[in-house]
CSV table of C-alpha atoms in Angstrom, one decimal:
chain,number,residue,atom,x,y,z
D,83,UNK,CA,5.7,12.1,-16.7
D,84,UNK,CA,3.7,8.9,-16.4
D,85,UNK,CA,4.1,7.9,-12.8
D,86,UNK,CA,2.5,4.5,-13.5
D,87,UNK,CA,4.8,3.7,-16.4
D,88,UNK,CA,7.9,6.0,-16.0
D,89,UNK,CA,9.6,5.0,-19.2
D,90,UNK,CA,6.6,6.2,-21.3
D,91,UNK,CA,7.7,9.4,-23.0
D,92,UNK,CA,11.3,8.2,-23.2
D,93,UNK,CA,10.2,5.2,-25.2
D,94,UNK,CA,6.8,3.8,-26.3
D,95,UNK,CA,4.2,2.8,-23.7
D,96,UNK,CA,4.5,-0.8,-24.8
D,97,UNK,CA,8.3,-0.9,-24.7
D,98,UNK,CA,8.2,0.7,-21.3
D,99,UNK,CA,5.7,-1.9,-19.9
D,100,UNK,CA,7.8,-4.7,-21.4
D,101,UNK,CA,10.9,-3.5,-19.8
D,102,UNK,CA,9.1,-3.1,-16.4
D,103,UNK,CA,7.8,-6.7,-16.6
D,104,UNK,CA,11.2,-8.2,-17.5
D,105,UNK,CA,13.1,-6.0,-15.0
D,106,UNK,CA,11.0,-7.2,-12.1
D,107,UNK,CA,11.7,-10.9,-12.7
D,108,UNK,CA,14.7,-13.2,-12.4
D,109,UNK,CA,13.1,-15.7,-14.8
D,110,UNK,CA,12.3,-15.5,-18.5
D,111,UNK,CA,8.9,-15.1,-20.1
D,112,UNK,CA,7.3,-16.0,-23.4
D,113,UNK,CA,5.9,-13.2,-25.5
D,114,UNK,CA,2.4,-14.1,-24.4
D,115,UNK,CA,3.3,-14.1,-20.8
D,116,UNK,CA,4.9,-10.7,-21.1
D,117,UNK,CA,1.8,-9.4,-22.8
D,118,UNK,CA,-0.4,-10.8,-20.0
D,119,UNK,CA,1.8,-9.2,-17.3
D,120,UNK,CA,2.3,-5.9,-19.1
D,121,UNK,CA,-1.5,-5.3,-19.5
D,122,UNK,CA,-0.9,-2.9,-22.4
D,123,UNK,CA,-1.1,-3.1,-26.2
D,124,UNK,CA,-1.8,-6.2,-28.2
D,125,UNK,CA,0.1,-9.4,-28.4
D,126,UNK,CA,1.6,-8.4,-31.7
D,127,UNK,CA,2.7,-4.9,-30.4
D,128,UNK,CA,4.4,-6.6,-27.4
D,129,UNK,CA,6.2,-9.0,-29.8
D,130,UNK,CA,7.3,-6.0,-31.9
D,131,UNK,CA,8.6,-4.3,-28.8
D,132,UNK,CA,10.4,-7.4,-27.7
D,133,UNK,CA,12.0,-7.7,-31.1
D,134,UNK,CA,13.2,-4.1,-31.0
D,135,UNK,CA,14.7,-4.5,-27.5
D,136,UNK,CA,16.4,-7.7,-28.5
D,137,UNK,CA,17.9,-5.8,-31.5
D,138,UNK,CA,19.5,-3.2,-29.2
D,139,UNK,CA,20.6,-5.9,-26.8
D,140,UNK,CA,18.6,-4.8,-23.7
D,141,UNK,CA,16.6,-8.1,-23.9
D,142,UNK,CA,17.9,-11.5,-24.7
D,143,UNK,CA,15.9,-14.2,-26.6
D,144,UNK,CA,16.3,-17.9,-26.1
D,145,UNK,CA,14.6,-20.4,-28.4
D,146,UNK,CA,12.6,-23.0,-26.4
D,147,UNK,CA,10.2,-24.5,-28.9
D,148,UNK,CA,7.4,-23.8,-29.2
D,149,UNK,CA,8.2,-20.5,-27.4
D,150,UNK,CA,10.9,-17.9,-27.3
D,151,UNK,CA,11.9,-16.9,-23.8
D,152,UNK,CA,12.8,-13.3,-23.1
D,153,UNK,CA,15.0,-11.9,-20.3
D,154,UNK,CA,16.3,-8.5,-19.4
D,155,UNK,CA,20.0,-8.1,-20.0
D,156,UNK,CA,21.4,-6.5,-16.8
D,157,UNK,CA,24.9,-6.5,-18.3
D,158,UNK,CA,24.0,-4.0,-21.0
D,159,UNK,CA,25.6,-0.6,-20.6
D,160,UNK,CA,22.2,1.0,-20.8
D,161,UNK,CA,20.8,-1.1,-18.0
D,162,UNK,CA,21.7,1.3,-15.1
D,163,UNK,CA,19.8,4.1,-16.9
D,164,UNK,CA,16.8,1.9,-17.5
D,165,UNK,CA,16.9,0.7,-13.9
D,166,UNK,CA,17.0,4.3,-12.6
D,167,UNK,CA,14.1,5.3,-14.8
D,168,UNK,CA,12.0,2.3,-13.7
D,169,UNK,CA,12.5,3.3,-10.1
D,170,UNK,CA,11.5,6.9,-10.6
D,171,UNK,CA,7.9,6.4,-9.3
D,172,UNK,CA,9.3,5.4,-5.9
D,173,UNK,CA,11.9,8.2,-6.0
D,174,UNK,CA,9.2,10.7,-6.7
D,175,UNK,CA,7.3,9.5,-3.7
D,176,UNK,CA,10.5,9.6,-1.6
D,177,UNK,CA,11.1,13.2,-2.8
D,178,UNK,CA,7.6,14.3,-1.6
D,179,UNK,CA,8.2,12.5,1.7
D,180,UNK,CA,11.6,14.2,2.2
D,181,UNK,CA,10.0,17.6,1.3
D,182,UNK,CA,7.4,17.1,4.1
D,183,UNK,CA,10.0,15.9,6.6
D,184,UNK,CA,12.2,19.0,5.9
D,185,UNK,CA,9.3,21.5,5.9
D,186,UNK,CA,7.1,20.3,8.7
D,187,UNK,CA,7.6,19.9,12.5
D,188,UNK,CA,7.2,16.2,13.4
D,189,UNK,CA,4.7,17.0,16.2
D,190,UNK,CA,2.3,18.6,13.7
D,191,UNK,CA,0.9,15.1,12.8
D,192,UNK,CA,0.1,16.0,9.2
D,193,UNK,CA,-0.7,13.2,6.8
D,194,UNK,CA,-0.1,13.1,3.0
D,195,UNK,CA,-1.6,10.4,0.9
D,196,UNK,CA,-1.4,9.8,-2.9
D,197,UNK,CA,-4.7,8.7,-4.4
D,198,UNK,CA,-6.4,8.6,-7.7
D,199,UNK,CA,-5.0,7.3,-11.0
D,200,UNK,CA,-1.4,7.5,-9.9
D,201,UNK,CA,-2.1,5.4,-6.8
D,202,UNK,CA,-4.1,2.9,-8.9
D,203,UNK,CA,-1.3,2.7,-11.5
D,204,UNK,CA,-3.6,3.7,-14.4
D,205,UNK,CA,-2.4,7.2,-14.9
D,206,UNK,CA,-1.0,8.6,-18.2
D,207,UNK,CA,1.5,11.2,-19.3
D,208,UNK,CA,-0.9,14.1,-18.7
D,209,UNK,CA,-2.4,12.9,-15.4
D,210,UNK,CA,-2.2,15.0,-12.3
D,211,UNK,CA,-0.8,13.7,-9.1
D,212,UNK,CA,-3.7,13.7,-6.5
D,213,UNK,CA,-2.7,14.4,-2.9
D,214,UNK,CA,-4.9,14.1,0.1
D,215,UNK,CA,-3.6,16.1,3.0
D,216,UNK,CA,-5.0,15.8,6.6
D,217,UNK,CA,-4.2,18.7,8.9
D,218,UNK,CA,-4.6,18.9,12.6
D,219,UNK,CA,-7.8,20.7,13.8
D,220,UNK,CA,-7.5,24.5,14.0
D,221,UNK,CA,-4.6,24.8,11.6
D,222,UNK,CA,-4.1,28.4,10.4
D,223,UNK,CA,-5.8,29.0,7.0
D,224,UNK,CA,-2.8,30.8,5.6
D,225,UNK,CA,-0.4,28.1,6.7
D,226,UNK,CA,-2.7,25.5,5.2
D,227,UNK,CA,-2.9,27.3,1.9
D,228,UNK,CA,0.8,27.9,1.8
D,229,UNK,CA,1.7,24.3,2.4
D,230,UNK,CA,-0.8,23.1,-0.2
D,231,UNK,CA,0.8,25.5,-2.7
D,232,UNK,CA,4.4,24.5,-1.8
D,233,UNK,CA,3.8,20.8,-2.0
D,234,UNK,CA,2.1,21.2,-5.4
D,235,UNK,CA,5.0,23.2,-6.7
D,236,UNK,CA,7.5,20.6,-5.4
D,237,UNK,CA,5.6,17.8,-7.2
D,238,UNK,CA,5.7,19.8,-10.5
D,239,UNK,CA,9.4,20.5,-10.1
D,240,UNK,CA,10.4,16.8,-9.6
D,241,UNK,CA,8.0,15.2,-12.0
D,242,UNK,CA,6.6,17.7,-14.4
D,243,UNK,CA,3.1,16.7,-13.3
D,244,UNK,CA,0.6,19.2,-11.9
D,245,UNK,CA,-0.6,18.3,-8.4
D,246,UNK,CA,-4.2,18.5,-7.2
D,247,UNK,CA,-4.3,18.9,-3.4
D,248,UNK,CA,-7.4,18.1,-1.4
D,249,UNK,CA,-7.1,18.9,2.3
D,250,UNK,CA,-9.3,18.4,5.4
D,251,UNK,CA,-8.8,18.7,9.1
D,252,UNK,CA,-8.9,15.6,11.3
D,253,UNK,CA,-12.4,16.1,12.7
D,254,UNK,CA,-13.9,16.7,9.3
D,255,UNK,CA,-12.1,13.5,8.1
D,256,UNK,CA,-13.6,11.5,11.0
D,257,UNK,CA,-17.0,12.8,10.3
D,258,UNK,CA,-16.8,12.0,6.6
D,259,UNK,CA,-15.6,8.5,7.4
D,260,UNK,CA,-18.6,8.0,9.8
D,261,UNK,CA,-20.9,9.2,7.0
D,262,UNK,CA,-19.4,6.7,4.5
D,263,UNK,CA,-18.4,9.5,2.2
D,264,UNK,CA,-17.7,7.9,-1.2
D,265,UNK,CA,-14.7,10.1,-1.9
D,266,UNK,CA,-13.1,9.3,1.4
D,267,UNK,CA,-13.8,5.6,0.9
D,268,UNK,CA,-11.9,5.8,-2.5
D,269,UNK,CA,-9.0,7.5,-0.8
D,270,UNK,CA,-8.9,4.8,1.9
D,271,UNK,CA,-9.2,2.0,-0.7
D,272,UNK,CA,-6.6,3.3,-3.2
D,273,UNK,CA,-4.4,5.6,-1.2
D,274,UNK,CA,-0.7,5.3,-0.7
D,275,UNK,CA,0.6,6.8,2.6
D,276,UNK,CA,3.5,9.1,1.8
D,277,UNK,CA,3.9,10.9,5.1
D,278,UNK,CA,2.5,11.1,8.6
D,279,UNK,CA,0.2,8.9,10.6
D,280,UNK,CA,-2.2,6.6,8.7
D,281,UNK,CA,-5.8,7.7,8.2
D,282,UNK,CA,-7.4,4.3,7.8
D,283,UNK,CA,-6.8,0.6,6.9
D,284,UNK,CA,-6.4,1.1,3.2
D,285,UNK,CA,-4.3,4.3,2.8
D,286,UNK,CA,-1.0,2.9,3.7
D,287,UNK,CA,-0.4,0.2,1.1
D,288,UNK,CA,2.9,-0.2,-0.8
D,289,UNK,CA,3.7,2.2,-3.6
């Protein structure tokens, strides 16, 4: 699934983005405003998507010359389904968090961070979910490999996406931070903390 635009695959990428924009707001937008906020497709493709959603009743259109103002219709019988689908990114992250909480002793101090295209919200249907896992020093190699495998399997079960797991121990992480490692800097800049203690100022932002 596209964890940046969860409705893609169930509907077109443009329609999914339009629904996301309108669902997040309590005010209406013109077609041009929707296009600017959706950051996908062309102005004409966004207007076509809006027209289709108005036709099925999920979006309302109010004439306010020179514009038409569009709003999500939260009374529509399909709205609860759309609302659930739009929240699936957060629920996927919650599922990974719960998996870690159920599978790991709290005192272990393991950290799991989502980074890469999913964290930046520029992933697609075929994108992997990139996980950065920080283990305590001296973790057993077999235990580390097994958890990496199990968390990747869990991600695929709940999202359909493959997971790429990159893991380090805490001392190695500290050394690479001191060395201004570009990869670690990207993780810290883009990363979303899913589980465990934070690893830096950046990797703890909202999902």
